């Protein structure tokens, strides 16, 4: 993460850079209009883009340029061609780990990204370094990470039957990204009272 300097031109320039990076936009006199057409987006990229765009709008409003934006909506077009590809590196790490895992797909049509993969540990214990047998002295536990997602909420525009409108609500989701070896948690029991 980097710190942004307190310069209004920088925020506008940075917002335009992110808009160019993530969006194919059509400008009007009020707002920048974009169309959503992506299945898989990174929550971190969505968060960065939204934060930088909001910073740009905030700076514009403070300087008196964005007074007409009240009540307007902005539609995003997140371009999947700029997304980094995870590829085989993730599966190689998962197979080489002492607590191997595989990925399970979670698909929700009203969520962006629609498809998110969760790591599932393949063993309850960790593999030993010598022979690959399970070591009962250690446990395999998932590593969790919180990501930003957008939830699509369907709206019917008054007076129209054919066209549906959607609004996006920013939310979070906790996903498992891998597995690691941990020592078992031991809860000590209080000493028993003497029965005699």
mmCIF file of N, CA and C in Angstrom, residues 76-134:
data_model
loop_
_atom_site.group_PDB
_atom_site.id
_atom_site.type_symbol
_atom_site.label_atom_id
_atom_site.label_comp_id
_atom_site.label_asym_id
_atom_site.label_seq_id
_atom_site.Cartn_x
_atom_site.Cartn_y
_atom_site.Cartn_z
ATOM 1 N N UNK A 76 -19.938 0.562 -13.468
ATOM 2 C CA UNK A 76 -18.554 0.159 -13.709
ATOM 3 C C UNK A 76 -18.482 -0.924 -14.763
ATOM 4 N N UNK A 77 -17.412 -0.910 -15.536
ATOM 5 C CA UNK A 77 -17.109 -1.962 -16.490
ATOM 6 C C UNK A 77 -15.753 -2.524 -16.096
ATOM 7 N N UNK A 78 -15.747 -3.632 -15.388
ATOM 8 C CA UNK A 78 -14.500 -4.236 -14.934
ATOM 9 C C UNK A 78 -14.004 -5.176 -16.027
ATOM 10 N N UNK A 79 -12.873 -4.870 -16.596
ATOM 11 C CA UNK A 79 -12.349 -5.581 -17.750
ATOM 12 C C UNK A 79 -11.555 -6.808 -17.306
ATOM 13 N N UNK A 80 -12.010 -8.030 -17.651
ATOM 14 C CA UNK A 80 -11.307 -9.234 -17.201
ATOM 15 C C UNK A 80 -9.960 -9.438 -17.878
ATOM 16 N N UNK A 81 -9.683 -8.754 -18.979
ATOM 17 C CA UNK A 81 -8.415 -8.962 -19.674
ATOM 18 C C UNK A 81 -7.225 -8.402 -18.898
ATOM 19 N N UNK A 82 -7.462 -7.522 -17.929
ATOM 20 C CA UNK A 82 -6.357 -6.956 -17.155
ATOM 21 C C UNK A 82 -6.145 -7.679 -15.834
ATOM 22 N N UNK A 83 -6.920 -8.706 -15.573
ATOM 23 C CA UNK A 83 -6.806 -9.413 -14.305
ATOM 24 C C UNK A 83 -5.591 -10.344 -14.324
ATOM 25 N N UNK A 84 -4.853 -10.416 -13.227
ATOM 26 C CA UNK A 84 -3.714 -11.333 -13.179
ATOM 27 C C UNK A 84 -4.204 -12.777 -13.156
ATOM 28 N N UNK A 85 -3.484 -13.620 -13.846
ATOM 29 C CA UNK A 85 -3.833 -15.033 -13.894
ATOM 30 C C UNK A 85 -3.043 -15.783 -12.827
ATOM 31 N N UNK A 86 -3.743 -16.534 -11.989
ATOM 32 C CA UNK A 86 -3.083 -17.294 -10.925
ATOM 33 C C UNK A 86 -2.358 -18.493 -11.519
ATOM 34 N N UNK A 87 -3.015 -19.194 -12.426
ATOM 35 C CA UNK A 87 -2.381 -20.275 -13.157
ATOM 36 C C UNK A 87 -1.980 -21.458 -12.303
ATOM 37 N N UNK A 88 -0.881 -22.082 -12.716
ATOM 38 C CA UNK A 88 -0.443 -23.320 -12.074
ATOM 39 C C UNK A 88 0.349 -23.092 -10.796
ATOM 40 N N UNK A 89 0.807 -21.883 -10.551
ATOM 41 C CA UNK A 89 1.633 -21.627 -9.364
ATOM 42 C C UNK A 89 0.881 -21.953 -8.084
ATOM 43 N N UNK A 90 -0.405 -21.627 -8.015
ATOM 44 C CA UNK A 90 -1.185 -21.889 -6.804
ATOM 45 C C UNK A 90 -1.336 -23.384 -6.560
ATOM 46 N N UNK A 91 -1.596 -24.158 -7.615
ATOM 47 C CA UNK A 91 -1.763 -25.599 -7.416
ATOM 48 C C UNK A 91 -0.438 -26.261 -7.069
ATOM 49 N N UNK A 92 0.682 -25.746 -7.579
ATOM 50 C CA UNK A 92 1.994 -26.296 -7.244
ATOM 51 C C UNK A 92 2.294 -26.078 -5.770
ATOM 52 N N UNK A 93 2.031 -24.894 -5.266
ATOM 53 C CA UNK A 93 2.256 -24.606 -3.846
ATOM 54 C C UNK A 93 1.351 -25.478 -2.991
ATOM 55 N N UNK A 94 0.110 -25.646 -3.399
ATOM 56 C CA UNK A 94 -0.834 -26.462 -2.634
ATOM 57 C C UNK A 94 -0.367 -27.907 -2.545
ATOM 58 N N UNK A 95 0.222 -28.435 -3.607
ATOM 59 C CA UNK A 95 0.676 -29.825 -3.608
ATOM 60 C C UNK A 95 2.001 -30.007 -2.876
ATOM 61 N N UNK A 96 2.846 -28.987 -2.823
ATOM 62 C CA UNK A 96 4.143 -29.095 -2.151
ATOM 63 C C UNK A 96 4.047 -28.828 -0.655
ATOM 64 N N UNK A 97 2.941 -28.304 -0.202
ATOM 65 C CA UNK A 97 2.792 -27.918 1.198
ATOM 66 C C UNK A 97 2.747 -29.137 2.119
ATOM 67 N N UNK A 98 3.145 -28.936 3.375
ATOM 68 C CA UNK A 98 3.021 -29.996 4.379
ATOM 69 C C UNK A 98 1.570 -30.168 4.816
ATOM 70 N N UNK A 99 0.742 -29.201 4.502
ATOM 71 C CA UNK A 99 -0.704 -29.314 4.727
ATOM 72 C C UNK A 99 -1.390 -29.027 3.386
ATOM 73 N N UNK A 100 -1.425 -30.023 2.489
ATOM 74 C CA UNK A 100 -1.930 -29.790 1.133
ATOM 75 C C UNK A 100 -3.417 -29.446 1.120
ATOM 76 N N UNK A 101 -3.809 -28.745 0.081
ATOM 77 C CA UNK A 101 -5.211 -28.357 -0.065
ATOM 78 C C UNK A 101 -5.609 -28.398 -1.528
ATOM 79 N N UNK A 102 -6.888 -28.333 -1.741
ATOM 80 C CA UNK A 102 -7.465 -28.215 -3.073
ATOM 81 C C UNK A 102 -8.477 -27.079 -3.030
ATOM 82 N N UNK A 103 -8.966 -26.674 -4.185
ATOM 83 C CA UNK A 103 -9.912 -25.566 -4.232
ATOM 84 C C UNK A 103 -11.315 -26.052 -4.577
ATOM 85 N N UNK A 104 -12.301 -25.467 -3.906
ATOM 86 C CA UNK A 104 -13.715 -25.744 -4.149
ATOM 87 C C UNK A 104 -14.348 -24.460 -4.664
ATOM 88 N N UNK A 105 -15.147 -24.593 -5.709
ATOM 89 C CA UNK A 105 -15.769 -23.419 -6.331
ATOM 90 C C UNK A 105 -17.049 -23.021 -5.608
ATOM 91 N N UNK A 106 -17.218 -21.727 -5.416
ATOM 92 C CA UNK A 106 -18.454 -21.169 -4.883
ATOM 93 C C UNK A 106 -18.970 -20.197 -5.934
ATOM 94 N N UNK A 107 -20.175 -20.434 -6.449
ATOM 95 C CA UNK A 107 -20.724 -19.600 -7.524
ATOM 96 C C UNK A 107 -22.052 -19.009 -7.083
ATOM 97 N N UNK A 108 -22.135 -17.681 -7.089
ATOM 98 C CA UNK A 108 -23.361 -16.953 -6.763
ATOM 99 C C UNK A 108 -23.598 -15.976 -7.911
ATOM 100 N N UNK A 109 -24.710 -16.123 -8.610
ATOM 101 C CA UNK A 109 -24.975 -15.318 -9.806
ATOM 102 C C UNK A 109 -25.152 -13.837 -9.501
ATOM 103 N N UNK A 110 -25.625 -13.494 -8.311
ATOM 104 C CA UNK A 110 -25.874 -12.086 -7.994
ATOM 105 C C UNK A 110 -24.667 -11.405 -7.352
ATOM 106 N N UNK A 111 -23.528 -12.081 -7.326
ATOM 107 C CA UNK A 111 -22.326 -11.538 -6.689
ATOM 108 C C UNK A 111 -21.259 -11.287 -7.755
ATOM 109 N N UNK A 112 -20.479 -10.248 -7.571
ATOM 110 C CA UNK A 112 -19.317 -10.008 -8.419
ATOM 111 C C UNK A 112 -18.087 -10.044 -7.536
ATOM 112 N N UNK A 113 -17.166 -10.918 -7.734
ATOM 113 C CA UNK A 113 -17.114 -11.910 -8.786
ATOM 114 C C UNK A 113 -18.103 -13.042 -8.539
ATOM 115 N N UNK A 114 -18.639 -13.587 -9.621
ATOM 116 C CA UNK A 114 -19.622 -14.667 -9.492
ATOM 117 C C UNK A 114 -18.975 -15.942 -8.963
ATOM 118 N N UNK A 115 -17.731 -16.143 -9.328
ATOM 119 C CA UNK A 115 -17.034 -17.382 -9.000
ATOM 120 C C UNK A 115 -15.871 -17.075 -8.055
ATOM 121 N N UNK A 116 -15.887 -17.713 -6.871
ATOM 122 C CA UNK A 116 -14.797 -17.575 -5.899
ATOM 123 C C UNK A 116 -14.382 -18.985 -5.495
ATOM 124 N N UNK A 117 -13.091 -19.205 -5.385
ATOM 125 C CA UNK A 117 -12.583 -20.513 -4.990
ATOM 126 C C UNK A 117 -12.136 -20.471 -3.533
ATOM 127 N N UNK A 118 -12.549 -21.494 -2.774
ATOM 128 C CA UNK A 118 -12.189 -21.642 -1.365
ATOM 129 C C UNK A 118 -11.245 -22.835 -1.236
ATOM 130 N N UNK A 119 -10.201 -22.677 -0.424
ATOM 131 C CA UNK A 119 -9.270 -23.777 -0.183
ATOM 132 C C UNK A 119 -9.873 -24.752 0.823
ATOM 133 N N UNK A 120 -9.686 -26.047 0.564
ATOM 134 C CA UNK A 120 -10.155 -27.104 1.464
ATOM 135 C C UNK A 120 -8.949 -27.984 1.795
ATOM 136 N N UNK A 121 -8.634 -28.116 3.085
ATOM 137 C CA UNK A 121 -7.490 -28.928 3.518
ATOM 138 C C UNK A 121 -7.758 -30.398 3.200
ATOM 139 N N UNK A 122 -6.750 -31.079 2.648
ATOM 140 C CA UNK A 122 -6.903 -32.486 2.280
ATOM 141 C C UNK A 122 -6.603 -33.436 3.432
ATOM 142 N N UNK A 123 -5.885 -32.967 4.444
ATOM 143 C CA UNK A 123 -5.541 -33.823 5.581
ATOM 144 C C UNK A 123 -5.928 -33.120 6.873
ATOM 145 N N UNK A 124 -6.144 -33.910 7.920
ATOM 146 C CA UNK A 124 -6.431 -33.301 9.223
ATOM 147 C C UNK A 124 -5.134 -32.976 9.958
ATOM 148 N N UNK A 125 -4.097 -33.774 9.715
ATOM 149 C CA UNK A 125 -2.776 -33.509 10.277
ATOM 150 C C UNK A 125 -1.856 -33.000 9.185
ATOM 151 N N UNK A 126 -0.589 -32.801 9.515
ATOM 152 C CA UNK A 126 0.385 -32.322 8.539
ATOM 153 C C UNK A 126 1.284 -33.471 8.109
ATOM 154 N N UNK A 127 1.776 -33.394 6.891
ATOM 155 C CA UNK A 127 2.644 -34.441 6.369
ATOM 156 C C UNK A 127 4.040 -34.293 6.960
ATOM 157 N N UNK A 128 4.693 -35.425 7.228
ATOM 158 C CA UNK A 128 6.057 -35.368 7.766
ATOM 159 C C UNK A 128 7.036 -35.113 6.620
ATOM 160 N N UNK A 129 8.194 -34.580 6.967
ATOM 161 C CA UNK A 129 9.199 -34.271 5.955
ATOM 162 C C UNK A 129 9.853 -35.525 5.384
ATOM 163 N N UNK A 130 9.915 -36.597 6.158
ATOM 164 C CA UNK A 130 10.644 -37.785 5.736
ATOM 165 C C UNK A 130 9.865 -38.622 4.717
ATOM 166 N N UNK A 131 8.689 -39.067 5.079
ATOM 167 C CA UNK A 131 8.021 -40.018 4.205
ATOM 168 C C UNK A 131 6.675 -39.575 3.672
ATOM 169 N N UNK A 132 6.171 -38.495 4.095
ATOM 170 C CA UNK A 132 4.867 -38.051 3.623
ATOM 171 C C UNK A 132 3.713 -38.593 4.443
ATOM 172 N N UNK A 133 4.015 -39.361 5.520
ATOM 173 C CA UNK A 133 2.944 -39.850 6.393
ATOM 174 C C UNK A 133 2.443 -38.690 7.245
ATOM 175 N N UNK A 134 1.199 -38.810 7.690
ATOM 176 C CA UNK A 134 0.604 -37.735 8.489
ATOM 177 C C UNK A 134 1.189 -37.700 9.892
#
